[in-house]
Coordinates of C-alpha atoms in Angstrom, one line a residue:
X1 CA 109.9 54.8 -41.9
X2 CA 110.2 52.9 -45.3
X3 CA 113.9 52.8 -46.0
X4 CA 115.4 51.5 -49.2
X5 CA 119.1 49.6 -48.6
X6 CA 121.6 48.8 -51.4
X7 CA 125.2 47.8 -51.1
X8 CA 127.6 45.5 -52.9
X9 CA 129.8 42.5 -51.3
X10 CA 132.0 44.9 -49.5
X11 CA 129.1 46.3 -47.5
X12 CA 126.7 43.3 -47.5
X13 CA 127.3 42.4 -43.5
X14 CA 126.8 45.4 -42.3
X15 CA 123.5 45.8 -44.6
X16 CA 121.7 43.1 -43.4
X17 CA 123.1 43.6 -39.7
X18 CA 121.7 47.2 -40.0
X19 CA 118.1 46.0 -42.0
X20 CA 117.8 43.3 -38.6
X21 CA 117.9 46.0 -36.5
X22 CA 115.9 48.6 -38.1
X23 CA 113.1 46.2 -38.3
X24 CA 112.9 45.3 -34.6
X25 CA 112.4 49.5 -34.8
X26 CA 109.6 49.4 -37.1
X27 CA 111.3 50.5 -40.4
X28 CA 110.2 48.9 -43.2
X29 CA 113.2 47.9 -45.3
X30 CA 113.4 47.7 -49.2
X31 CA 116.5 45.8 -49.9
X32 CA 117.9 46.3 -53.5
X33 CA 120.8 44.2 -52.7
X34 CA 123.7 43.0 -53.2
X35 CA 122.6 39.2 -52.0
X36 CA 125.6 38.3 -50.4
X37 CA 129.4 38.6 -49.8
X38 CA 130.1 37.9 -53.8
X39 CA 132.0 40.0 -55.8
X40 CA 129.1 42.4 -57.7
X41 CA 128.8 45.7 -59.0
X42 CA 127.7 48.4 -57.3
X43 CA 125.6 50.3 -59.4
X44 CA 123.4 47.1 -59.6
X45 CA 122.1 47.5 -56.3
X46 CA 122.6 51.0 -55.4
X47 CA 120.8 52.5 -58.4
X48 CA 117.3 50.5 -58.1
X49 CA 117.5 51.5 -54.7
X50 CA 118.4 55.3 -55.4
X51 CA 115.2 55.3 -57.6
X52 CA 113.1 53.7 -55.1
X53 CA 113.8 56.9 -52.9
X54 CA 113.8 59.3 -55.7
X55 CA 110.4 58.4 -57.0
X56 CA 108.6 58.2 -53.8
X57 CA 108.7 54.5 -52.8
X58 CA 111.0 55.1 -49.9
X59 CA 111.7 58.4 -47.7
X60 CA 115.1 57.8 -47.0
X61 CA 118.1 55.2 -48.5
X62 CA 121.1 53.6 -46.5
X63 CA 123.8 52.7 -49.2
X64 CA 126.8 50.4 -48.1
X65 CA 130.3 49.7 -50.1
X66 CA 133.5 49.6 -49.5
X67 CA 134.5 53.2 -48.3
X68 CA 131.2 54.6 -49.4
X69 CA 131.9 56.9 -51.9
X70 CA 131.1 54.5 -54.9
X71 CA 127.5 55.0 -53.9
X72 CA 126.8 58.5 -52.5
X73 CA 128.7 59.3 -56.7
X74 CA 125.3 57.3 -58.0
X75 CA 123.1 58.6 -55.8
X76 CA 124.1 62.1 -56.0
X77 CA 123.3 61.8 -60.1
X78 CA 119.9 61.1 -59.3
X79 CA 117.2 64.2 -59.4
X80 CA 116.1 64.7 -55.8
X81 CA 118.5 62.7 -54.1
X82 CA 121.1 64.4 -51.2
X83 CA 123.4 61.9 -50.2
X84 CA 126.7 62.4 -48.0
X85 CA 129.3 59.9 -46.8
X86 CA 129.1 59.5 -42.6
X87 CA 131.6 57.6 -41.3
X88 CA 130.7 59.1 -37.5
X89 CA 127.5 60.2 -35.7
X90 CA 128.7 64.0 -36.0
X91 CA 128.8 64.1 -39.6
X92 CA 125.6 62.7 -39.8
X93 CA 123.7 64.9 -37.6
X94 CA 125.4 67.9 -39.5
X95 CA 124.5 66.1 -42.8
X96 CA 120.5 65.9 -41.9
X97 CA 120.3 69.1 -40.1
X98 CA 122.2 71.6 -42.6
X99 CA 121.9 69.6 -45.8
X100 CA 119.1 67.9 -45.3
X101 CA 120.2 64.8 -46.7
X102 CA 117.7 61.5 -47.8
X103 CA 120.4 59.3 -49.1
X104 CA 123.2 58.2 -46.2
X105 CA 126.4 55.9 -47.3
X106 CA 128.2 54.1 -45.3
X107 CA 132.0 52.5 -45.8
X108 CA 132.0 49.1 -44.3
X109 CA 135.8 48.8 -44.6
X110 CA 136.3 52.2 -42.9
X111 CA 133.7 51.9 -39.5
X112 CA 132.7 48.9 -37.7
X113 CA 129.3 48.1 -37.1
X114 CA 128.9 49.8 -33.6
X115 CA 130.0 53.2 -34.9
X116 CA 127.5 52.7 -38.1
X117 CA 124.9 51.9 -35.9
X118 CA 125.2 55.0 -34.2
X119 CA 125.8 57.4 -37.0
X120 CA 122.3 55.5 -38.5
X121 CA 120.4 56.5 -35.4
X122 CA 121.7 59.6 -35.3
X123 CA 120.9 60.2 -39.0
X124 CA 117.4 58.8 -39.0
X125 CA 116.5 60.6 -35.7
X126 CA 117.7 64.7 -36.9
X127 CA 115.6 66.8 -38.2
X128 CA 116.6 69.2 -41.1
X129 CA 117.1 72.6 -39.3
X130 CA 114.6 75.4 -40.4
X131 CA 116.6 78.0 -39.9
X132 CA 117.0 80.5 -43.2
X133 CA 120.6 79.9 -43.4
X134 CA 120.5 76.5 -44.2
X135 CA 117.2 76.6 -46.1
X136 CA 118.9 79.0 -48.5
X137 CA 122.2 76.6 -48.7
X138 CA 119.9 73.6 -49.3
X139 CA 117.7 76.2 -52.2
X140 CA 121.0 76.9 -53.4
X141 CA 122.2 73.3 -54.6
X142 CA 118.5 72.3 -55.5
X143 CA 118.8 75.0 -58.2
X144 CA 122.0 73.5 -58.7
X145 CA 120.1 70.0 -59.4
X146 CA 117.4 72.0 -61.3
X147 CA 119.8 73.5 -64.0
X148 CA 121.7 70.2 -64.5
X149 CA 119.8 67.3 -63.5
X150 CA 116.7 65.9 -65.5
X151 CA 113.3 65.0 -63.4
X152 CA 112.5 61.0 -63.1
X153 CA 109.3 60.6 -65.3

């Protein structure tokens, strides 16, 4: 799977611990940044790599800051992006299978990397549930999206 990774200084360990390990499992990784552990601004990063997902260039995105929230807020501004904040495997199984999510973001001052690890494989590895419940949730905030969010040219 082509993932695209962004983060800023706050979550730039755990991004490149997390790119080494997805690429000993095949993934191909597009890393937006940040470069290192200097203080940066998040929206550098994180928005080249929302738009690599939103227009195609990557099925899925794994966002790192602080806590997290900094970039599932950008990605969520961005027409056909679902992110969710996961700070355990649970939530991210329940974010792929009812919301069928393509954005995940991680805060690497609230987990440790075994935990993120985990909620990762766990997120990569569920499927969205087909089950007309959550297919008419999902329909629900994608006309959401439509009304107030403009397409990417």
């Amino acid at each position: 799977m082509k993932i695209a990774m962004g983060s800023d200084h706050a979550g730039y360990d755990l991004k490149e611990e997390v790119k080494r390990l997805l690429t000993t499992q095949g993934h191909e990784i597009l890393d937006f940044g940040a470069p290192s552990t200097d203080a940066c601004d998040l929206p550098d990063y994180v928005y080249p790599a929302a738009l690599a997902v939103a227009r195609g260039a990557a099925e899925r995105g794994i966002f790192i800051d602080g806590v997290g929230y900094g970039s599932a807020m950008i990605a969520n501004r961005i027409y056909g992006l679902n992110a969710a904040v996961c700070q355990d495997p649970f939530c991210a199984m329940l974010a792929r299978a009812h919301s069928n999510t393509n954005v995940l973001c991680l805060g690497a001052k609230i987990i440790g990397s075994a935990i993120a690890l985990e909620t990762i494989r766990v997120w990569l590895t569920t499927d969205f549930l087909q089950e007309e419940k959550y297919q008419r949730r999902v329909g629900k905030v994608n006309d959401i999206v439509e009304k107030h969010l403009k397409r990417l040219d």
